[in-house]
mmCIF file with all atom_site columns, C-alpha atoms and ligand atoms in Angstrom:
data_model
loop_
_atom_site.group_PDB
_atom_site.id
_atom_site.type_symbol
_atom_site.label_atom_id
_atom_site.label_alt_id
_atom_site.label_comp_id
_atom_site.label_asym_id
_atom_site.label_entity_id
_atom_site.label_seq_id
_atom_site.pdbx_PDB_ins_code
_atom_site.Cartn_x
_atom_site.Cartn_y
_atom_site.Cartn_z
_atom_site.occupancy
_atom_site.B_iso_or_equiv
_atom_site.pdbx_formal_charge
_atom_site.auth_seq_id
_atom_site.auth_comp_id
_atom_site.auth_asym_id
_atom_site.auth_atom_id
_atom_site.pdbx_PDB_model_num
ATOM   1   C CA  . UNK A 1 1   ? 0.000   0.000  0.000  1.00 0.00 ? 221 UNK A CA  1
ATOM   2   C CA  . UNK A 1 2   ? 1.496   3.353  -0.951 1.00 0.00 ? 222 UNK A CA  1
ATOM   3   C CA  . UNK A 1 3   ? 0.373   5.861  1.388  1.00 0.00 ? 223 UNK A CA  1
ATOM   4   C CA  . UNK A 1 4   ? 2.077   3.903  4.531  1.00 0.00 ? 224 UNK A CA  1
ATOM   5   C CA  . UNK A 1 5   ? 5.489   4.516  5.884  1.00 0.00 ? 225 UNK A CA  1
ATOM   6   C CA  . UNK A 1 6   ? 7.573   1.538  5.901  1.00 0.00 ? 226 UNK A CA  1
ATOM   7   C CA  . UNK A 1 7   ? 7.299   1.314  9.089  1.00 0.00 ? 227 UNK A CA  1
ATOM   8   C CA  . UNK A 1 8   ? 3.295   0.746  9.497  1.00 0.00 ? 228 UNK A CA  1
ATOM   9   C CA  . UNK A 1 9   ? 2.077   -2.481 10.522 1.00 0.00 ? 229 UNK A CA  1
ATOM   10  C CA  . UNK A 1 10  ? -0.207  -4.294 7.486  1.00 0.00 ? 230 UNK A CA  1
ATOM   11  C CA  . UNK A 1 11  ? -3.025  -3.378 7.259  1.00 0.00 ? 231 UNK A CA  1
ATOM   12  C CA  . UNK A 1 12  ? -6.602  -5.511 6.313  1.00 0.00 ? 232 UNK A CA  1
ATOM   13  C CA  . UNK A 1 13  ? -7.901  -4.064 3.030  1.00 0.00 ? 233 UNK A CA  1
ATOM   14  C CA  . UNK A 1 14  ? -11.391 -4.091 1.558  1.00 0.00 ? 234 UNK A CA  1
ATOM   15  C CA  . UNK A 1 15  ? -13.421 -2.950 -0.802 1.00 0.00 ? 235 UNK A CA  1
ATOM   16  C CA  . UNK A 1 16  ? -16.561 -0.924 -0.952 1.00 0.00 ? 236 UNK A CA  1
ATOM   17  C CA  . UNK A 1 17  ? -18.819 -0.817 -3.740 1.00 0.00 ? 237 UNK A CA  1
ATOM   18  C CA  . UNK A 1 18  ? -17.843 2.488  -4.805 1.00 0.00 ? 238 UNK A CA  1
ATOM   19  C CA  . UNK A 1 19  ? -14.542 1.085  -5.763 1.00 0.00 ? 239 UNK A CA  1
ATOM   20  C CA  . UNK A 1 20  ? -13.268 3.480  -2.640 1.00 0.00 ? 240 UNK A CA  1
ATOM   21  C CA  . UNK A 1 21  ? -10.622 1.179  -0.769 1.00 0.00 ? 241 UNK A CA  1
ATOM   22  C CA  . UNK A 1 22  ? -10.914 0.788  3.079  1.00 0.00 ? 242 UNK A CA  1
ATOM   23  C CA  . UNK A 1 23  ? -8.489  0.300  5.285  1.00 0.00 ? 243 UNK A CA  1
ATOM   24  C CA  . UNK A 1 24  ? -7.515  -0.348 8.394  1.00 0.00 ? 244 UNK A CA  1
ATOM   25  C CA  . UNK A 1 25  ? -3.540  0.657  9.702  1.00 0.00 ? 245 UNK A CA  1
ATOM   26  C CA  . UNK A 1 26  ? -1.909  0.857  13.555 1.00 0.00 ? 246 UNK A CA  1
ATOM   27  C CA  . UNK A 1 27  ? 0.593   3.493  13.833 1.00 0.00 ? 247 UNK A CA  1
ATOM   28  C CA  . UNK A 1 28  ? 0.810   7.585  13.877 1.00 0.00 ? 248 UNK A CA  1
ATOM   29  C CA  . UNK A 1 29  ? -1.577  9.377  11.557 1.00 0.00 ? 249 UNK A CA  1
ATOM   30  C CA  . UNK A 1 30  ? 0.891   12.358 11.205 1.00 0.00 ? 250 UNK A CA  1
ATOM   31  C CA  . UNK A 1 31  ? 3.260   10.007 9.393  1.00 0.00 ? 251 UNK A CA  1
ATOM   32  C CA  . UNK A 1 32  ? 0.715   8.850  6.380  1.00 0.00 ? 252 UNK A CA  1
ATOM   33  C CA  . UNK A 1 33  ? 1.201   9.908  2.802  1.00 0.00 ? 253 UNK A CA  1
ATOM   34  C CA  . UNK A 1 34  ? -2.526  10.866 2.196  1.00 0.00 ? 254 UNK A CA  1
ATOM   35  C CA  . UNK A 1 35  ? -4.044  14.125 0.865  1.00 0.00 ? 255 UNK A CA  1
ATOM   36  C CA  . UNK A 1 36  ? -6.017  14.683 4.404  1.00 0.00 ? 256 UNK A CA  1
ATOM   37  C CA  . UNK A 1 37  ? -6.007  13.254 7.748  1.00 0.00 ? 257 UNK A CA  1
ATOM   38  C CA  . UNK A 1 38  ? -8.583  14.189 10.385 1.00 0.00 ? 258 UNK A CA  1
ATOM   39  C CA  . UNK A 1 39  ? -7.869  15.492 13.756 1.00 0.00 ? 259 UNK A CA  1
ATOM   40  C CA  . UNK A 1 40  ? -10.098 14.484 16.372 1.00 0.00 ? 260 UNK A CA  1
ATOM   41  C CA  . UNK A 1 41  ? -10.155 18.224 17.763 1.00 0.00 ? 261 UNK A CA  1
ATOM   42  C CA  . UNK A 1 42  ? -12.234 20.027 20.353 1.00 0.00 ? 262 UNK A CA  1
ATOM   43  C CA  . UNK A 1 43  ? -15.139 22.787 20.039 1.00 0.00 ? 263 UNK A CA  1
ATOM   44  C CA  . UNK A 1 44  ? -12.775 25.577 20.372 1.00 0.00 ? 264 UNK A CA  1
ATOM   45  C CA  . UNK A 1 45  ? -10.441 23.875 17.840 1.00 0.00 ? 265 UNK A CA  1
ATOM   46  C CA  . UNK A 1 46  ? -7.892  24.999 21.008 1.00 0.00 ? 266 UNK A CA  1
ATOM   47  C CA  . UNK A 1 47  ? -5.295  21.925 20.786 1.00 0.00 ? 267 UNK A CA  1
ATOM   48  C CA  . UNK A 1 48  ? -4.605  19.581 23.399 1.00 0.00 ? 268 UNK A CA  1
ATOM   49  C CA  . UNK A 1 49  ? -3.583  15.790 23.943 1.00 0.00 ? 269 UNK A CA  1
ATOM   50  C CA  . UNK A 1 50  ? -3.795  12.462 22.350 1.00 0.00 ? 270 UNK A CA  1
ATOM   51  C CA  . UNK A 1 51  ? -3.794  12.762 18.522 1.00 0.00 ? 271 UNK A CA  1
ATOM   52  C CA  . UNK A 1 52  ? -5.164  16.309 18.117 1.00 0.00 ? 272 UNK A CA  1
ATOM   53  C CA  . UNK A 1 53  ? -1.414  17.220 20.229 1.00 0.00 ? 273 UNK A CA  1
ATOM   54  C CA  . UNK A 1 54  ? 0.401   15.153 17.744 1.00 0.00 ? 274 UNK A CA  1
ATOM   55  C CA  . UNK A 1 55  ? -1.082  16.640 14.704 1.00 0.00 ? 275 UNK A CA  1
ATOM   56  C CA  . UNK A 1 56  ? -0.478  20.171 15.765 1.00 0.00 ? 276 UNK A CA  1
ATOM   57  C CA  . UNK A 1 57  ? 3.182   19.297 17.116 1.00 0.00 ? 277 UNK A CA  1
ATOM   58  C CA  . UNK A 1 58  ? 3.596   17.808 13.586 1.00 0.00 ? 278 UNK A CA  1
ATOM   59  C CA  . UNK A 1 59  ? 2.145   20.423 11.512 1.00 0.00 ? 279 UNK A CA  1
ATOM   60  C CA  . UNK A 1 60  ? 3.405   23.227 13.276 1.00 0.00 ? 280 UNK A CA  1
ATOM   61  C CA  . UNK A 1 61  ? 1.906   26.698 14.438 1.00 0.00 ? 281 UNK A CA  1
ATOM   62  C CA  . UNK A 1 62  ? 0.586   27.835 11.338 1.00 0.00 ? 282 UNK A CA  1
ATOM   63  C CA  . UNK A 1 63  ? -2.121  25.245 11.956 1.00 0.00 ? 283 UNK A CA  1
ATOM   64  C CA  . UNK A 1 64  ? -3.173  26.617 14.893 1.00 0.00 ? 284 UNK A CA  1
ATOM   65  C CA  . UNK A 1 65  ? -2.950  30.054 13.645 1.00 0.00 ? 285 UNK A CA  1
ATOM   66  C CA  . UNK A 1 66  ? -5.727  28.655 11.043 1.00 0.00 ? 286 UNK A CA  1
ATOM   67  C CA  . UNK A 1 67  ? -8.219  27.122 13.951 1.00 0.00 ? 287 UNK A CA  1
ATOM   68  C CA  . UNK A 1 68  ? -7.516  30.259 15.648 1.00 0.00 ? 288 UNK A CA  1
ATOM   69  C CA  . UNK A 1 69  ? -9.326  32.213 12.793 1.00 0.00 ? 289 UNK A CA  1
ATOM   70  C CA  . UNK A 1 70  ? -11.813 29.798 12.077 1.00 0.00 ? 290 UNK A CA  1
ATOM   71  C CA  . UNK A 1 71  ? -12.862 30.260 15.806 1.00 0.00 ? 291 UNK A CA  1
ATOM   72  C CA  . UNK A 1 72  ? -12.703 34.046 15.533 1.00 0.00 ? 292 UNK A CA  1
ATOM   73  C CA  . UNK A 1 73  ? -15.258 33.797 12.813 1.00 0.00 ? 293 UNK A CA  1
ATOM   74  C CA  . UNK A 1 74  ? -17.809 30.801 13.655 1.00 0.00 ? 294 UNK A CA  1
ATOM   75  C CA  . UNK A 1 75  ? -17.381 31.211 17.421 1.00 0.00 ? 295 UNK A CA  1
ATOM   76  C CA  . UNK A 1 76  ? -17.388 27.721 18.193 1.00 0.00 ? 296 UNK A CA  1
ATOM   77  C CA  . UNK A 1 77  ? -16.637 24.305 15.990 1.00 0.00 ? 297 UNK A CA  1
ATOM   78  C CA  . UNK A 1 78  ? -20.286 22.022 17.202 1.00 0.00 ? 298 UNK A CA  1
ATOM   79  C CA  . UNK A 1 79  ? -19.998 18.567 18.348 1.00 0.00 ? 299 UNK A CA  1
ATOM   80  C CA  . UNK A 1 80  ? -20.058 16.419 14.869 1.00 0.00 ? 300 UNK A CA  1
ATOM   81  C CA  . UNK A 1 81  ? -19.084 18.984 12.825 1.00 0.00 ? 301 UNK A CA  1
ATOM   82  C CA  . UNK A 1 82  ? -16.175 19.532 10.888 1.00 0.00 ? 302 UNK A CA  1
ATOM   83  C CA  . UNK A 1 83  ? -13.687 22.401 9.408  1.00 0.00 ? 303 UNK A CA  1
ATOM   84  C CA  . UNK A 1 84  ? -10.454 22.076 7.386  1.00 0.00 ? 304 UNK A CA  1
ATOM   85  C CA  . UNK A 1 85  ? -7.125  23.951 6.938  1.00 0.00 ? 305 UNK A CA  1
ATOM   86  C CA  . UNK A 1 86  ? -3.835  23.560 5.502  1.00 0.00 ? 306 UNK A CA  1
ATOM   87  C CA  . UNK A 1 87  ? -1.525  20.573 6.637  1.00 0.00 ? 307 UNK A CA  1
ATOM   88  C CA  . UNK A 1 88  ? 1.660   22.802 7.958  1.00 0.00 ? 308 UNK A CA  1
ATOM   89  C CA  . UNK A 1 89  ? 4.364   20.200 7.888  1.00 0.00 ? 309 UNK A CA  1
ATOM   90  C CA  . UNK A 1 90  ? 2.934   17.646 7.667  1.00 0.00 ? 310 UNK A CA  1
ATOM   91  C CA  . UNK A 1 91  ? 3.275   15.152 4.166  1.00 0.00 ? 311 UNK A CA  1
ATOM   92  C CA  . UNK A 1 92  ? -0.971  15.800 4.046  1.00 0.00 ? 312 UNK A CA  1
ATOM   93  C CA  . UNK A 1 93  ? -2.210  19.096 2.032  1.00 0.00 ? 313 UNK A CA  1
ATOM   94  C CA  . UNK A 1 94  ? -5.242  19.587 4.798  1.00 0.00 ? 314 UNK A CA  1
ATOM   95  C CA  . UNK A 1 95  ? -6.228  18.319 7.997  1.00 0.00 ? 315 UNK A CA  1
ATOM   96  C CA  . UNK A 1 96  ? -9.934  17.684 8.909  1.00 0.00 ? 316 UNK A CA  1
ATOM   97  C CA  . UNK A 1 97  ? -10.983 19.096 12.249 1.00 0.00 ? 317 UNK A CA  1
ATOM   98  C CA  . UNK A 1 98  ? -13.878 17.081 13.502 1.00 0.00 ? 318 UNK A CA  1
ATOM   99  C CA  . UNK A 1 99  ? -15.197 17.584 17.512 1.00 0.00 ? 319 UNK A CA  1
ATOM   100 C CA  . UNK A 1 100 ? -16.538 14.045 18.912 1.00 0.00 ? 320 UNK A CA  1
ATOM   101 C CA  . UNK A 1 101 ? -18.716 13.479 21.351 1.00 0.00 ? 321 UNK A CA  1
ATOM   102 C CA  . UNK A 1 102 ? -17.546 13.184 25.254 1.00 0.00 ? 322 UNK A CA  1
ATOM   103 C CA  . UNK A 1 103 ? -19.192 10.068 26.099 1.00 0.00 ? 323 UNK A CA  1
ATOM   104 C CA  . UNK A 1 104 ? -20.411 11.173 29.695 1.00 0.00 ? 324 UNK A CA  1
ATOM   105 C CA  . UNK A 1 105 ? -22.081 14.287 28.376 1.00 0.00 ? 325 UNK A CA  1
ATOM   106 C CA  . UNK A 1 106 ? -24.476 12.397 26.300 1.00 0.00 ? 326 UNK A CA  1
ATOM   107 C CA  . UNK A 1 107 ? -27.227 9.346  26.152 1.00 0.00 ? 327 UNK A CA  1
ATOM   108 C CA  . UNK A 1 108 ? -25.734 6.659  23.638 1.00 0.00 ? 328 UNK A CA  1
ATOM   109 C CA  . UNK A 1 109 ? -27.922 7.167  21.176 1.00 0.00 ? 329 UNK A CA  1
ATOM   110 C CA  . UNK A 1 110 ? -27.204 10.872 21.141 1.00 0.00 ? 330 UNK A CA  1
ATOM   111 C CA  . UNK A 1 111 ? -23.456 9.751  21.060 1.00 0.00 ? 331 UNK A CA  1
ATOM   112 C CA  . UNK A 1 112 ? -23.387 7.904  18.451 1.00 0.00 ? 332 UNK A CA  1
ATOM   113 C CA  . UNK A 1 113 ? -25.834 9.992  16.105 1.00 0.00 ? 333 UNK A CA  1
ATOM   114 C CA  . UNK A 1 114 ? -23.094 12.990 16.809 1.00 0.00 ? 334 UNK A CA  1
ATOM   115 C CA  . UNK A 1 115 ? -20.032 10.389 16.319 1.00 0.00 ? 335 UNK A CA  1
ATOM   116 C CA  . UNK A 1 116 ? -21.803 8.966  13.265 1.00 0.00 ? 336 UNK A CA  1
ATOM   117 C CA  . UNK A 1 117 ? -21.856 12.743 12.056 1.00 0.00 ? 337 UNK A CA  1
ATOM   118 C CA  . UNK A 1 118 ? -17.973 13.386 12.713 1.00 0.00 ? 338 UNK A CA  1
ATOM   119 C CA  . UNK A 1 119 ? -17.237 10.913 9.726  1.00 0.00 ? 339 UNK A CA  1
ATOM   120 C CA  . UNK A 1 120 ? -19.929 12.244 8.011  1.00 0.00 ? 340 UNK A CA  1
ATOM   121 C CA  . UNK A 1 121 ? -19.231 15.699 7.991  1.00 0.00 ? 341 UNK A CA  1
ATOM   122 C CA  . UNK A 1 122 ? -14.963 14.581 7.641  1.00 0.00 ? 342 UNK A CA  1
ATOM   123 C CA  . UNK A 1 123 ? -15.404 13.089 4.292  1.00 0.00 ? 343 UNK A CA  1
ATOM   124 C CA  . UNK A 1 124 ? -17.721 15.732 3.003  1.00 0.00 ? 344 UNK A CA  1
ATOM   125 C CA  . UNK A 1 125 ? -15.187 18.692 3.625  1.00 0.00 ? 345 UNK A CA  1
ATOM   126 C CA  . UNK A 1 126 ? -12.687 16.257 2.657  1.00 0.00 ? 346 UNK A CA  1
ATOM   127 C CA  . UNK A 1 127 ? -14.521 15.857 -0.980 1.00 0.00 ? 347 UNK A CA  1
ATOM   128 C CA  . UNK A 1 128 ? -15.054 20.002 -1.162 1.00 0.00 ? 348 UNK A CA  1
ATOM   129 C CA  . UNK A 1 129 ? -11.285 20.335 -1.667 1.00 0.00 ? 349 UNK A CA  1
ATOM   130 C CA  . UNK A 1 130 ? -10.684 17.167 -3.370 1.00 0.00 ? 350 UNK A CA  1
ATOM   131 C CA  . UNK A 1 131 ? -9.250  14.707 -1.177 1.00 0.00 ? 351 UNK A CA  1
ATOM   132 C CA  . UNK A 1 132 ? -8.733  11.799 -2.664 1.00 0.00 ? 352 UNK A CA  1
ATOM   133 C CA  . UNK A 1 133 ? -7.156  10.004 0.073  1.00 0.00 ? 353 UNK A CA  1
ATOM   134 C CA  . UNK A 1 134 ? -8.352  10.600 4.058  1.00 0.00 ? 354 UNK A CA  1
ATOM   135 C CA  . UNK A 1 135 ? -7.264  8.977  7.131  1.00 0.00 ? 355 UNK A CA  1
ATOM   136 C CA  . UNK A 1 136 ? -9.658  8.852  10.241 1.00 0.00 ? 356 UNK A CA  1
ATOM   137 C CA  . UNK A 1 137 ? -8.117  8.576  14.093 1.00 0.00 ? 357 UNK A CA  1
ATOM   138 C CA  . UNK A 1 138 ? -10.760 6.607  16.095 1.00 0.00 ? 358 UNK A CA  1
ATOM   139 C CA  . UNK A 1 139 ? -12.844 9.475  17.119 1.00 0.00 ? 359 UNK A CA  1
ATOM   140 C CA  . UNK A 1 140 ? -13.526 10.415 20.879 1.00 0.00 ? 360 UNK A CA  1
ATOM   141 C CA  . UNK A 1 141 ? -12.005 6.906  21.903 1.00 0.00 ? 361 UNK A CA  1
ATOM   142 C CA  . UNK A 1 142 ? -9.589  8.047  23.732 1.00 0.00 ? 362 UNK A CA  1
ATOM   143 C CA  . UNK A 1 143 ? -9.609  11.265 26.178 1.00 0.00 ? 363 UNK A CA  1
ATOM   144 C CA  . UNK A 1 144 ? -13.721 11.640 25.358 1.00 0.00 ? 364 UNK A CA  1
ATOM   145 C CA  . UNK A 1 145 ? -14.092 8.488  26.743 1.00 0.00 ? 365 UNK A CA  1
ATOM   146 C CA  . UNK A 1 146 ? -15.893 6.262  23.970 1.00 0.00 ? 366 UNK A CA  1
ATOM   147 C CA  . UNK A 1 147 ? -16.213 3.090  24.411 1.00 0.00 ? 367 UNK A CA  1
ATOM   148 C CA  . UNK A 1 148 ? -13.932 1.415  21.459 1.00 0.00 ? 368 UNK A CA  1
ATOM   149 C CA  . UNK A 1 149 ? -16.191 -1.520 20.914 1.00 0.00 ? 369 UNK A CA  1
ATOM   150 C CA  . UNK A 1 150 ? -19.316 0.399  20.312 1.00 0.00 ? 370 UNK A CA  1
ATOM   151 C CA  . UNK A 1 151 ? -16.637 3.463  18.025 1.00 0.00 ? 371 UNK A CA  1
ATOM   152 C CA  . UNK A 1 152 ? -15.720 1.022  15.660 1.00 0.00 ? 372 UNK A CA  1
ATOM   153 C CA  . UNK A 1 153 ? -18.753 -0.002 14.491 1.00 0.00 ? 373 UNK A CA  1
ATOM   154 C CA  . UNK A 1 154 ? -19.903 3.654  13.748 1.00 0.00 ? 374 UNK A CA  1
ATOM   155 C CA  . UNK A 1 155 ? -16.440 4.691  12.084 1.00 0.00 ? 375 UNK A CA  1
ATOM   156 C CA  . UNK A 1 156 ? -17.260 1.691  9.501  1.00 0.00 ? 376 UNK A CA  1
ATOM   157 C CA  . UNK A 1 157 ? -20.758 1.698  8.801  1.00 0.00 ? 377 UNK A CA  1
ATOM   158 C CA  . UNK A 1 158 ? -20.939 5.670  8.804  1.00 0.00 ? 378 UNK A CA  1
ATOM   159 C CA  . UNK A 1 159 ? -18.216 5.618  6.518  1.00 0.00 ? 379 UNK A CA  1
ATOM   160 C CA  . UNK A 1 160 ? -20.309 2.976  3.767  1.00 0.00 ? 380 UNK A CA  1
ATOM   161 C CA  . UNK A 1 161 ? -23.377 4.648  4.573  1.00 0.00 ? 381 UNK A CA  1
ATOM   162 C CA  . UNK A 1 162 ? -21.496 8.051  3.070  1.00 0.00 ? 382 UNK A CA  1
ATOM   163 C CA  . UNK A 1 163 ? -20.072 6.364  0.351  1.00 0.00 ? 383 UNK A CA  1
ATOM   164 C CA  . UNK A 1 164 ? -23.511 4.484  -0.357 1.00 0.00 ? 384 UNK A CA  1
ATOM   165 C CA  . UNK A 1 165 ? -25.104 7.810  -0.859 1.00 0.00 ? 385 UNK A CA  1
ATOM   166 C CA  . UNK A 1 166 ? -22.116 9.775  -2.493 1.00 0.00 ? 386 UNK A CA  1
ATOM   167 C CA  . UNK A 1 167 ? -22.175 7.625  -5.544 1.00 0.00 ? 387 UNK A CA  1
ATOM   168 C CA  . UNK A 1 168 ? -21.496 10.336 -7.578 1.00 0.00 ? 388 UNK A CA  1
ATOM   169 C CA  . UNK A 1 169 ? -18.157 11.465 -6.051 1.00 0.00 ? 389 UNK A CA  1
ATOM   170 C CA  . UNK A 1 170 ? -15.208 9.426  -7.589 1.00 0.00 ? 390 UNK A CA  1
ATOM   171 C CA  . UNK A 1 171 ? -12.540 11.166 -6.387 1.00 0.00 ? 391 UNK A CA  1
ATOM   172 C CA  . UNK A 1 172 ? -12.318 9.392  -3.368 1.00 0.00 ? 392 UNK A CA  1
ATOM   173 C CA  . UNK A 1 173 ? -10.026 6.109  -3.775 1.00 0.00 ? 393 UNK A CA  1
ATOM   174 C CA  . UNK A 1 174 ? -8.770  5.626  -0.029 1.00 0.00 ? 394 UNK A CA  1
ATOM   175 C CA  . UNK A 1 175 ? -10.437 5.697  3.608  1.00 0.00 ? 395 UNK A CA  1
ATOM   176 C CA  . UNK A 1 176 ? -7.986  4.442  6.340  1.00 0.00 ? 396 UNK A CA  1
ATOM   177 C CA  . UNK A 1 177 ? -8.801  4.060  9.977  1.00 0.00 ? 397 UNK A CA  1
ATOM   178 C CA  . UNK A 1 178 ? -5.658  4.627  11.804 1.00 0.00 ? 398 UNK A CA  1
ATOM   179 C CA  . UNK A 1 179 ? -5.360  3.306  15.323 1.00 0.00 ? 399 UNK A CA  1
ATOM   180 C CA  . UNK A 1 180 ? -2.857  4.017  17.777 1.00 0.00 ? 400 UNK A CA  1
ATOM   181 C CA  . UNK A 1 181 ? -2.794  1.267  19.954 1.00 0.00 ? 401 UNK A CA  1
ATOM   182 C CA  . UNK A 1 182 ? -2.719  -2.734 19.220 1.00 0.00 ? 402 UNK A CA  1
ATOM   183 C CA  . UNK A 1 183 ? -5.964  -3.480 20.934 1.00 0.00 ? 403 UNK A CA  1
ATOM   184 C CA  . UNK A 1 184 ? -8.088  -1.191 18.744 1.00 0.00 ? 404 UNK A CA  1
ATOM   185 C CA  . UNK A 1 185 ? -6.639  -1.976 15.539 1.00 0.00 ? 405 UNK A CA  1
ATOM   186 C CA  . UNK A 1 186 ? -7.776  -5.676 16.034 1.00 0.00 ? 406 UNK A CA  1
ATOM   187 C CA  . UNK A 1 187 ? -11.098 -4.453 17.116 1.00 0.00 ? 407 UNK A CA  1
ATOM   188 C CA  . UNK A 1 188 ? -11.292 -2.103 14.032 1.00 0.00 ? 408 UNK A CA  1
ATOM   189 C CA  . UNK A 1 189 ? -9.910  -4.872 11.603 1.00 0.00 ? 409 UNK A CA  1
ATOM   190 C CA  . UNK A 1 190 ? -12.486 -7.166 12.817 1.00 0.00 ? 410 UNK A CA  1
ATOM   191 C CA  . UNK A 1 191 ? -15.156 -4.757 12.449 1.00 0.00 ? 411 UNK A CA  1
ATOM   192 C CA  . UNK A 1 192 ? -14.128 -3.883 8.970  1.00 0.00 ? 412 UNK A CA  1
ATOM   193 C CA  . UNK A 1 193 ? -14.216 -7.799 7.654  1.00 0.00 ? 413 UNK A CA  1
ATOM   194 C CA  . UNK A 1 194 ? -17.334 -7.985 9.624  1.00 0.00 ? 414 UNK A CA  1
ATOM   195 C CA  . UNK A 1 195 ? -19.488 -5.113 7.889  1.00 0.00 ? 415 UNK A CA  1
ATOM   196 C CA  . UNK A 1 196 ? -18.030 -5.303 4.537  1.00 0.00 ? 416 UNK A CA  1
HETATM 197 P P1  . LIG B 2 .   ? -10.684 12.140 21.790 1.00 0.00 ? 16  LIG B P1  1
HETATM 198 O O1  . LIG B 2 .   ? -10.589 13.370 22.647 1.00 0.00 ? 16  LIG B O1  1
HETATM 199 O O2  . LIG B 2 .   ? -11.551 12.355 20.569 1.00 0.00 ? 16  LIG B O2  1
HETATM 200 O O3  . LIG B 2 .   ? -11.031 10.920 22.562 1.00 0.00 ? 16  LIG B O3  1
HETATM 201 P P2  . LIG B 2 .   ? -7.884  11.299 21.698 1.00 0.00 ? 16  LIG B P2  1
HETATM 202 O O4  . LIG B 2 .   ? -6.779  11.934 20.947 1.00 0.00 ? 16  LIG B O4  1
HETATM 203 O O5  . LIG B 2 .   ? -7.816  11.295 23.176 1.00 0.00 ? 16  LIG B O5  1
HETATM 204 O O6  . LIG B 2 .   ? -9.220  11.991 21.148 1.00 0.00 ? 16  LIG B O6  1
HETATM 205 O O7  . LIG B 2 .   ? -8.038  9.809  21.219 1.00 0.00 ? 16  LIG B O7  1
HETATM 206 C C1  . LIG B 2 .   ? -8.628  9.426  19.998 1.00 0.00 ? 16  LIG B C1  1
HETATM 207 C C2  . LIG B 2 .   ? -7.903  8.213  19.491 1.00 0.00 ? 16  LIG B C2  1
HETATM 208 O O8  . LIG B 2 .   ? -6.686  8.621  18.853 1.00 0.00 ? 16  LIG B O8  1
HETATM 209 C C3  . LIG B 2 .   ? -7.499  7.224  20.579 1.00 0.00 ? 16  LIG B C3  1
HETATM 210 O O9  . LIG B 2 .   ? -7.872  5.912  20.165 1.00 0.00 ? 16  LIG B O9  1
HETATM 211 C C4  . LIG B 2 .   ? -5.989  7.363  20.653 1.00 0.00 ? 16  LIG B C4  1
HETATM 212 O O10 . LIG B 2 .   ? -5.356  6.125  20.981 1.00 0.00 ? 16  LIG B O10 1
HETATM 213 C C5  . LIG B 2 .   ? -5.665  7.747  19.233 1.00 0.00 ? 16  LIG B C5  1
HETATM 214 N N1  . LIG B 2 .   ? -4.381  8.422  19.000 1.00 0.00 ? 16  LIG B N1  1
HETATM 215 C C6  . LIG B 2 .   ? -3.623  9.153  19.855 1.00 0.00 ? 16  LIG B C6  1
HETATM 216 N N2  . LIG B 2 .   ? -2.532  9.617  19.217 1.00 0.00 ? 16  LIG B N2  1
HETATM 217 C C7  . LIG B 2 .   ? -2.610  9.186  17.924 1.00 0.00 ? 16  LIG B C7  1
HETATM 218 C C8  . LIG B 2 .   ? -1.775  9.314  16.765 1.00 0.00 ? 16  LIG B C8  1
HETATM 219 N N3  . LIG B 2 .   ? -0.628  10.010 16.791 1.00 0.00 ? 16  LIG B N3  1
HETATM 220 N N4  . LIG B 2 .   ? -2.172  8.712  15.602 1.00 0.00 ? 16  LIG B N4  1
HETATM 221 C C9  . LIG B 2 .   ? -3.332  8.009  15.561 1.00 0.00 ? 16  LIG B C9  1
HETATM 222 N N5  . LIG B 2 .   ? -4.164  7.858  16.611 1.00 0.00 ? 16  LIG B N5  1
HETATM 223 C C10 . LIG B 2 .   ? -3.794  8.424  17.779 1.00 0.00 ? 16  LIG B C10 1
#
């Protein structure tokens, strides 16, 4: 696969009908060679830990200069929502800011509507400036407290449900699921063979 490093573990691939490949990788999202990668950022697009630290350590400040003028001029970046800017250092041309849910601040249904909606609203800023490779983190699974078992299943299915309905937009020839850690790659790579 072209758009890993060397150094990323194999990943499971499959196909959707849309002829849009699907993958699933463990390692860094910073380090892929994709046109955008999404940054599982926070409602004031302010930086932090976890993967939305990385990204902006890897990009650099002119990033955050970006989300800081986004937020001057929408106020606030709503849960499920996304926004995009330019990629800094990084290999990517843009990065995706989406804001997951917190998982304690929400029923589950309302969770996973508003998680469902992060991929949702990734890939269709991600097809307004032509992206035709993204890579997803695993969304609110980590600090916001999402269970990973009950993540994974949304990431996928949201993911084929866009694609289902986007019929029309070929540009599109990757969607990787990058996960950090060992545990949730096997739990994303099972979901993946499972649903497709
Ligand atoms: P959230 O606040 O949305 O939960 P986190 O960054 O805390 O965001 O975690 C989201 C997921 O991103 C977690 O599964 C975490 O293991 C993963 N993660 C952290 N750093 C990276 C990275 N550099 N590349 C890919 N995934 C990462």
């Amino acid at each position: 696969m072209k758009l890993l490093p060397t150094t990323m573990r194999a990943s499971h691939l499959s196909e959707s009908r849309q002829k849009t490949e699907l993958s699933v990788v463990q390692g860094d999202i910073t380090t892929l060679r994709v046109d955008a990668i999404v940054n599982a950022a926070n409602s004031a697009l302010a930086g932090g830990g976890g993967v939305d630290g990385a990204i902006h350590a890897a990009a650099g400040p002119t990033v955050m200069e970006e989300c800081r003028k986004i937020i001057g001029a929408q106020g606030s970046c709503p849960t499920g929502t996304s926004v995009v800017t330019s990629a800094g250092r990084l290999f990517a041309s843009w990065i995706i800011h989406t804001v997951g849910p917190i998982w304690e601040h929400h029923d589950p249904i309302d969770s996973s509507t508003l998680l469902s909606n992060c991929y949702s609203s990734a890939l269709a800023s991600g097809t307004q400036v032509d992206a035709r490779s993204i890579a997803f983190p695993a969304i609110s699974t980590g600090i916001y407290g999402f269970p990973r078992e009950l993540a994974a299943p949304i990431a996928v299915t949201s993911v084929l449900d866009w694609l289902r309905t986007h019929e029309g937009s070929p540009s599109l020839t990757d969607v990787i699921f990058v996960c950090f850690d060992e545990t949730n790659y096997e739990i994303l790579r099972d979901t993946l063979t499972r649903l497709t």
